[in-house]
Amino acid sequence: MELQVTWFVLWAVLWAVYFMLDGFVLGAGMLQAVVGKTDAERRVVINTLGPIWDGNEVWLITAGGATFAAFPTTYALMFSYLYTALLLLLFSLIVRGVAFEFRGKLDGAGWKAGWDRAIQVTGFLPALLFGVAFGNIFEGLPMTAEGYQGSFFGLLNPYALLTGVLFVALFLQHGALYLSVKTAGVMSVRAAKTANALWPVVLVVAVGFLAYTPFATKLLGNYLNTPALFVAPVLAVAALVGIRVFSEQGKPFHAFFASCALILLVVGTGVIGLFPNLIPSSLDPAASLTIYNSSSSQYTLAIMTAVAFIFVPIVIAYKIWVYRIFRARVTVDQVTGDPSAY
């Protein structure tokens, strides 16, 4: 396999794993006031996320770093063309972390309500922005040999906004399923009911996205050239159905893992159609950024490959250990009786 292809696959895996892990954090943040009706219950929601949310950001940093090192031209132009959107995204992620830490520093109701609102907004905004960004990438940016011809508001086109809504819906359901397995009692039941209520919404938005995609993008081309690739979207549909089946059978862990698979497969479906482009041009195909015209040298990619094969398994092992350590459900009694809790 060519090194450019190897790093395209790794690039896609890093983004997919990040969305799988941070997706439920963003979704749980958006649902904080839905699943947590009292101050103690809202603290429970935060404490289900507190030990692991910042570790999930490792995958975002690694995905960004891989883009920078493996495909520097794409990295440079993407951060130039999407500067405003990426700045909003960065601020949202920073405020979310600050909100987790600062909410419990004072006892005032207004203070806590303000940070609760920040957690909810900074759950919604990154989910929407990530979806809009990937919708524009799937669709292609208005690029020519002279550079970017679009504007910030041009990014808010119907297909990109629909992709943003899809990401929000997926993460909301993912977060509800996560809270159903990480909380106990009435909160777990409430989270499971929320996930069930969100399932038809995800279905409708996903069907709309699949129907719109062939008209707005050229992602279908790779699938028509190699029909075996259709296994990815078919498995994504199976995962979506699996969430419903497992939820009705009262198997929340199975439903949550089906949701993990759904997010991995949705991202995989889009990236498969994108190959070999990283950012296609909607105006001039010759101006598209591909894995071949924007990659680093073969020597750099070879060094990166060796490093990745050593350290990625270490990171995966560490993440598994952390999730195992904090695998217990979080309850109201634990949170109110622990002065070190969020």
Short mmCIF file of C-alpha atoms in Angstrom, two decimals:
data_model
loop_
_atom_site.label_atom_id
_atom_site.label_comp_id
_atom_site.label_asym_id
_atom_site.label_seq_id
_atom_site.Cartn_x
_atom_site.Cartn_y
_atom_site.Cartn_z
CA MET A 1 0.00 0.00 0.00
CA GLU A 2 1.32 3.46 -0.87
CA LEU A 3 2.24 5.56 2.15
CA GLN A 4 -0.18 8.28 1.07
CA VAL A 5 -3.00 5.73 1.13
CA THR A 6 -1.83 4.42 4.50
CA TRP A 7 -2.00 7.90 5.96
CA PHE A 8 -5.35 8.63 4.34
CA VAL A 9 -6.70 5.56 6.15
CA LEU A 10 -5.06 6.59 9.44
CA TRP A 11 -6.35 10.14 8.99
CA ALA A 12 -9.88 8.81 8.55
CA VAL A 13 -9.57 6.43 11.53
CA LEU A 14 -8.35 9.22 13.82
CA TRP A 15 -11.29 11.46 12.93
CA ALA A 16 -13.80 8.61 13.20
CA VAL A 17 -12.50 7.53 16.63
CA TYR A 18 -12.54 11.14 17.82
CA PHE A 19 -16.18 11.57 16.76
CA MET A 20 -17.07 8.26 18.42
CA LEU A 21 -15.47 9.26 21.73
CA ASP A 22 -16.17 12.99 21.91
CA GLY A 23 -19.57 12.55 20.26
CA PHE A 24 -21.14 11.19 23.44
CA VAL A 25 -19.47 13.95 25.51
CA LEU A 26 -20.97 16.61 23.24
CA GLY A 27 -24.33 14.83 23.22
CA ALA A 28 -24.43 14.39 27.00
CA GLY A 29 -23.55 18.07 27.39
CA MET A 30 -26.45 19.09 25.15
CA LEU A 31 -28.79 16.84 27.17
CA GLN A 32 -27.56 17.94 30.60
CA ALA A 33 -30.82 19.75 31.43
CA VAL A 34 -32.96 17.00 29.88
CA VAL A 35 -31.48 14.07 31.82
CA GLY A 36 -30.53 16.10 34.92
CA LYS A 37 -33.56 17.79 36.45
CA THR A 38 -31.93 18.91 39.70
CA ASP A 39 -28.57 20.43 40.56
CA ALA A 40 -27.31 17.09 41.91
CA GLU A 41 -28.45 15.25 38.75
CA ARG A 42 -26.74 17.82 36.52
CA ARG A 43 -23.57 17.27 38.56
CA VAL A 44 -23.96 13.55 37.89
CA VAL A 45 -23.98 14.24 34.13
CA ILE A 46 -20.77 16.28 34.45
CA ASN A 47 -19.13 13.62 36.62
CA THR A 48 -19.83 10.91 34.03
CA LEU A 49 -17.77 13.02 31.60
CA GLY A 50 -15.17 14.59 33.89
CA PRO A 51 -12.61 11.74 34.05
CA ILE A 52 -12.52 11.06 30.31
CA TRP A 53 -13.49 14.12 28.24
CA ASP A 54 -10.02 15.68 28.04
CA GLY A 55 -8.43 12.35 27.14
CA ASN A 56 -10.78 12.12 24.18
CA GLU A 57 -9.29 15.36 22.85
CA VAL A 58 -6.04 13.45 22.26
CA TRP A 59 -7.66 11.98 19.17
CA LEU A 60 -8.62 15.44 17.89
CA ILE A 61 -5.09 16.73 18.44
CA THR A 62 -3.64 13.63 16.79
CA ALA A 63 -5.99 13.95 13.82
CA GLY A 64 -4.99 17.59 13.40
CA GLY A 65 -1.32 16.72 13.85
CA ALA A 66 -1.55 13.91 11.31
CA THR A 67 -3.11 16.30 8.80
CA PHE A 68 -0.30 18.81 9.44
CA ALA A 69 2.52 16.29 9.13
CA ALA A 70 1.19 13.97 6.41
CA PHE A 71 -0.67 16.49 4.24
CA PRO A 72 0.78 19.93 5.07
CA THR A 73 -0.67 21.71 2.03
CA THR A 74 -4.17 20.57 2.93
CA TYR A 75 -3.61 21.60 6.55
CA ALA A 76 -2.38 25.05 5.61
CA LEU A 77 -5.14 25.82 3.12
CA MET A 78 -7.90 24.28 5.26
CA PHE A 79 -6.97 26.44 8.25
CA SER A 80 -6.76 29.45 5.96
CA TYR A 81 -10.06 28.90 4.14
CA LEU A 82 -12.02 27.80 7.24
CA TYR A 83 -10.30 30.12 9.72
CA THR A 84 -13.43 31.71 11.23
CA ALA A 85 -15.31 28.42 11.59
CA LEU A 86 -12.30 26.68 13.14
CA LEU A 87 -11.75 29.58 15.54
CA LEU A 88 -15.38 29.30 16.72
CA LEU A 89 -14.85 25.56 17.16
CA LEU A 90 -11.67 26.07 19.20
CA PHE A 91 -13.32 28.63 21.49
CA SER A 92 -16.27 26.28 22.03
CA LEU A 93 -14.01 23.41 23.08
CA ILE A 94 -12.08 25.72 25.45
CA VAL A 95 -15.25 27.10 27.08
CA ARG A 96 -16.62 23.56 27.54
CA GLY A 97 -13.53 22.52 29.53
CA VAL A 98 -13.65 25.72 31.60
CA ALA A 99 -17.35 25.14 32.32
CA PHE A 100 -16.69 21.64 33.69
CA GLU A 101 -14.04 22.98 36.06
CA PHE A 102 -15.62 26.28 37.12
CA ARG A 103 -19.27 25.27 37.70
CA GLY A 104 -18.65 23.89 41.18
CA LYS A 105 -16.32 26.66 42.38
CA LEU A 106 -19.17 28.84 43.73
CA ASP A 107 -22.62 28.01 45.13
CA GLY A 108 -24.72 30.75 43.53
CA ALA A 109 -27.67 29.52 41.48
CA GLY A 110 -26.96 32.08 38.75
CA TRP A 111 -23.31 31.02 38.58
CA LYS A 112 -24.21 27.34 38.12
CA ALA A 113 -27.02 28.08 35.67
CA GLY A 114 -24.65 30.15 33.54
CA TRP A 115 -22.06 27.36 33.33
CA ASP A 116 -24.80 24.79 32.71
CA ARG A 117 -25.91 26.87 29.74
CA ALA A 118 -22.30 27.05 28.57
CA ILE A 119 -22.00 23.23 28.72
CA GLN A 120 -25.19 22.83 26.68
CA VAL A 121 -24.21 25.43 24.05
CA THR A 122 -20.64 24.16 23.74
CA GLY A 123 -22.03 20.67 23.23
CA PHE A 124 -24.25 21.85 20.39
CA LEU A 125 -21.93 24.28 18.60
CA PRO A 126 -18.93 21.94 17.99
CA ALA A 127 -21.27 19.16 16.83
CA LEU A 128 -22.90 21.51 14.33
CA LEU A 129 -19.58 23.02 13.19
CA PHE A 130 -17.92 19.63 12.69
CA GLY A 131 -20.90 18.53 10.60
CA VAL A 132 -20.90 21.72 8.54
CA ALA A 133 -17.14 21.41 7.98
CA PHE A 134 -17.34 17.80 6.80
CA GLY A 135 -20.42 18.60 4.71
CA ASN A 136 -18.43 21.27 2.88
CA ILE A 137 -15.48 18.89 2.45
CA PHE A 138 -17.76 16.19 1.02
CA GLU A 139 -19.37 18.78 -1.27
CA GLY A 140 -16.13 20.49 -2.24
CA LEU A 141 -14.93 24.00 -1.52
CA PRO A 142 -15.03 26.73 -4.22
CA MET A 143 -11.30 26.61 -4.98
CA THR A 144 -9.39 27.53 -8.12
CA ALA A 145 -5.68 27.86 -8.92
CA GLU A 146 -5.97 31.41 -7.52
CA GLY A 147 -7.22 30.12 -4.14
CA TYR A 148 -10.47 30.09 -2.18
CA GLN A 149 -13.36 31.91 -3.86
CA GLY A 150 -15.97 31.46 -1.12
CA SER A 151 -16.91 33.19 2.15
CA PHE A 152 -17.79 32.19 5.72
CA PHE A 153 -21.53 32.45 5.05
CA GLY A 154 -21.09 30.45 1.85
CA LEU A 155 -20.14 27.51 4.07
CA LEU A 156 -23.67 27.58 5.51
CA ASN A 157 -25.23 26.02 2.40
CA PRO A 158 -28.18 23.57 2.60
CA TYR A 159 -26.14 20.35 2.26
CA ALA A 160 -23.53 21.41 4.83
CA LEU A 161 -26.26 22.48 7.26
CA LEU A 162 -28.02 19.14 6.77
CA THR A 163 -24.72 17.38 7.56
CA GLY A 164 -24.43 19.57 10.64
CA VAL A 165 -27.94 18.58 11.74
CA LEU A 166 -27.02 14.91 11.14
CA PHE A 167 -23.96 15.24 13.40
CA VAL A 168 -26.04 16.96 16.11
CA ALA A 169 -28.73 14.25 15.95
CA LEU A 170 -26.16 11.41 16.02
CA PHE A 171 -24.30 12.93 18.97
CA LEU A 172 -27.53 13.62 20.89
CA GLN A 173 -28.56 9.96 20.57
CA HIS A 174 -24.99 8.83 21.34
CA GLY A 175 -24.91 11.01 24.47
CA ALA A 176 -28.30 9.78 25.67
CA LEU A 177 -27.20 6.15 25.29
CA TYR A 178 -23.95 6.91 27.14
CA LEU A 179 -25.86 8.47 30.05
CA SER A 180 -28.21 5.49 30.13
CA VAL A 181 -25.24 3.18 30.86
CA LYS A 182 -23.28 5.58 33.09
CA THR A 183 -26.07 6.74 35.41
CA ALA A 184 -28.43 4.78 37.62
CA GLY A 185 -32.08 4.70 38.63
CA VAL A 186 -34.42 7.36 37.35
CA MET A 187 -31.64 9.15 35.45
CA SER A 188 -30.73 6.02 33.50
CA VAL A 189 -34.39 5.42 32.63
CA ARG A 190 -34.81 9.05 31.59
CA ALA A 191 -31.72 8.89 29.38
CA ALA A 192 -32.89 5.65 27.74
CA LYS A 193 -36.30 7.20 26.99
CA THR A 194 -34.57 10.24 25.50
CA ALA A 195 -32.47 7.98 23.26
CA ASN A 196 -35.60 6.17 22.09
CA ALA A 197 -37.30 9.48 21.34
CA LEU A 198 -34.28 10.63 19.32
CA TRP A 199 -34.03 7.47 17.19
CA PRO A 200 -36.79 8.46 14.68
CA VAL A 201 -35.18 11.90 14.36
CA VAL A 202 -31.81 10.33 13.52
CA LEU A 203 -33.54 8.02 11.01
CA VAL A 204 -35.30 10.87 9.19
CA VAL A 205 -32.20 13.08 9.06
CA ALA A 206 -30.00 10.15 7.92
CA VAL A 207 -32.42 9.24 5.12
CA GLY A 208 -32.52 12.88 4.02
CA PHE A 209 -28.72 13.03 4.07
CA LEU A 210 -28.35 9.84 2.00
CA ALA A 211 -30.95 11.05 -0.51
CA TYR A 212 -29.34 14.49 -0.87
CA THR A 213 -25.72 13.31 -1.06
CA PRO A 214 -25.69 12.02 -4.70
CA PHE A 215 -27.02 15.41 -5.89
CA ALA A 216 -24.71 17.59 -3.78
CA THR A 217 -21.46 15.61 -3.93
CA LYS A 218 -19.47 13.17 -6.04
CA LEU A 219 -19.06 10.67 -3.21
CA LEU A 220 -21.15 8.07 -5.05
CA GLY A 221 -18.50 7.68 -7.78
CA ASN A 222 -16.17 5.43 -5.78
CA TYR A 223 -19.08 3.18 -4.76
CA LEU A 224 -20.29 2.75 -8.34
CA ASN A 225 -16.74 1.93 -9.46
CA THR A 226 -16.31 -0.62 -6.62
CA PRO A 227 -19.73 -1.89 -5.47
CA ALA A 228 -18.15 -3.93 -2.64
CA LEU A 229 -17.63 -0.61 -0.85
CA PHE A 230 -21.39 -0.39 -0.29
CA VAL A 231 -20.79 -2.69 2.69
CA ALA A 232 -19.91 0.41 4.77
CA PRO A 233 -23.24 2.26 4.39
CA VAL A 234 -25.15 -1.04 4.63
CA LEU A 235 -23.45 -1.81 7.95
CA ALA A 236 -24.19 1.75 9.09
CA VAL A 237 -27.90 1.14 8.45
CA ALA A 238 -27.63 -2.17 10.32
CA ALA A 239 -26.03 -0.38 13.29
CA LEU A 240 -28.85 2.19 13.34
CA VAL A 241 -31.43 -0.60 13.34
CA GLY A 242 -29.40 -2.40 16.02
CA ILE A 243 -29.68 0.61 18.34
CA ARG A 244 -33.47 0.38 18.18
CA VAL A 245 -33.57 -3.40 18.58
CA PHE A 246 -31.20 -3.44 21.56
CA SER A 247 -32.99 -0.52 23.22
CA GLU A 248 -36.36 -2.28 22.96
CA GLN A 249 -34.76 -5.45 24.40
CA GLY A 250 -33.50 -3.45 27.40
CA LYS A 251 -29.81 -3.87 26.48
CA PRO A 252 -28.36 -0.35 26.89
CA PHE A 253 -24.71 -1.43 26.62
CA HIS A 254 -25.39 -3.18 23.32
CA ALA A 255 -27.29 -0.13 22.06
CA PHE A 256 -24.41 2.16 23.02
CA PHE A 257 -21.84 0.01 21.22
CA ALA A 258 -24.14 -0.08 18.17
CA SER A 259 -24.13 3.73 18.32
CA CYS A 260 -20.31 3.69 18.43
CA ALA A 261 -20.31 1.49 15.32
CA LEU A 262 -22.84 3.78 13.62
CA ILE A 263 -20.65 6.86 14.04
CA LEU A 264 -17.51 5.02 12.85
CA LEU A 265 -19.37 3.74 9.79
CA VAL A 266 -21.00 7.07 8.94
CA VAL A 267 -17.61 8.78 8.92
CA GLY A 268 -16.13 5.84 7.01
CA THR A 269 -18.89 6.00 4.40
CA GLY A 270 -18.13 9.65 3.70
CA VAL A 271 -14.36 9.24 3.63
CA ILE A 272 -14.52 6.23 1.29
CA GLY A 273 -16.44 8.35 -1.20
CA LEU A 274 -13.96 11.19 -0.77
CA PHE A 275 -10.84 9.13 -1.67
CA PRO A 276 -8.32 10.16 -2.99
CA ASN A 277 -9.40 13.74 -2.34
CA LEU A 278 -8.88 15.46 0.97
CA ILE A 279 -10.63 18.67 -0.09
CA PRO A 280 -12.18 18.51 -3.57
CA SER A 281 -12.83 21.70 -5.52
CA SER A 282 -16.42 22.44 -6.53
CA LEU A 283 -15.20 24.79 -9.29
CA ASP A 284 -12.13 23.17 -10.85
CA PRO A 285 -11.24 19.48 -10.27
CA ALA A 286 -7.60 20.31 -11.07
CA ALA A 287 -7.51 22.56 -8.00
CA SER A 288 -8.61 19.74 -5.67
CA LEU A 289 -6.29 18.80 -2.81
CA THR A 290 -5.58 15.09 -2.95
CA ILE A 291 -3.40 12.70 -0.95
CA TYR A 292 -0.90 12.83 -3.81
CA ASN A 293 -0.52 16.58 -4.50
CA SER A 294 -0.57 17.69 -0.85
CA SER A 295 1.41 14.99 0.96
CA SER A 296 4.77 15.18 2.68
CA SER A 297 7.82 13.42 1.25
CA GLN A 298 8.06 9.63 1.24
CA TYR A 299 10.82 9.84 3.88
CA THR A 300 8.60 11.87 6.23
CA LEU A 301 5.66 9.54 5.73
CA ALA A 302 7.87 6.51 6.38
CA ILE A 303 9.13 7.99 9.68
CA MET A 304 5.57 8.90 10.68
CA THR A 305 4.36 5.39 9.89
CA ALA A 306 7.00 3.83 12.14
CA VAL A 307 6.14 6.23 14.97
CA ALA A 308 2.42 5.61 14.56
CA PHE A 309 2.77 1.84 14.73
CA ILE A 310 4.66 2.21 18.03
CA PHE A 311 2.61 4.86 19.82
CA VAL A 312 -0.97 4.42 18.57
CA PRO A 313 -1.31 0.99 20.26
CA ILE A 314 0.07 2.55 23.47
CA VAL A 315 -2.56 5.31 23.32
CA ILE A 316 -5.31 2.74 22.65
CA ALA A 317 -4.14 0.61 25.60
CA TYR A 318 -4.07 3.67 27.86
CA LYS A 319 -7.59 4.69 26.81
CA ILE A 320 -8.93 1.19 27.46
CA TRP A 321 -7.32 1.25 30.92
CA VAL A 322 -8.84 4.65 31.75
CA TYR A 323 -12.33 3.61 30.65
CA ARG A 324 -11.99 0.41 32.68
CA ILE A 325 -10.96 2.37 35.79
CA PHE A 326 -13.99 4.69 35.49
CA ARG A 327 -16.47 2.07 34.24
CA ALA A 328 -18.80 2.25 37.27
CA ARG A 329 -22.12 4.07 37.10
CA VAL A 330 -22.24 7.54 38.70
CA THR A 331 -25.01 8.19 41.22
CA VAL A 332 -26.41 11.23 43.03
CA ASP A 333 -25.25 9.85 46.40
CA GLN A 334 -21.66 9.48 45.15
CA VAL A 335 -21.56 13.03 43.79
CA THR A 336 -23.13 14.74 46.83
CA GLY A 337 -20.95 12.75 49.22
CA ASP A 338 -17.65 13.41 47.45
CA PRO A 339 -16.18 16.89 47.99
CA SER A 340 -13.71 16.32 45.15
CA ALA A 341 -16.50 15.66 42.61
CA TYR A 342 -17.31 18.26 39.94
#
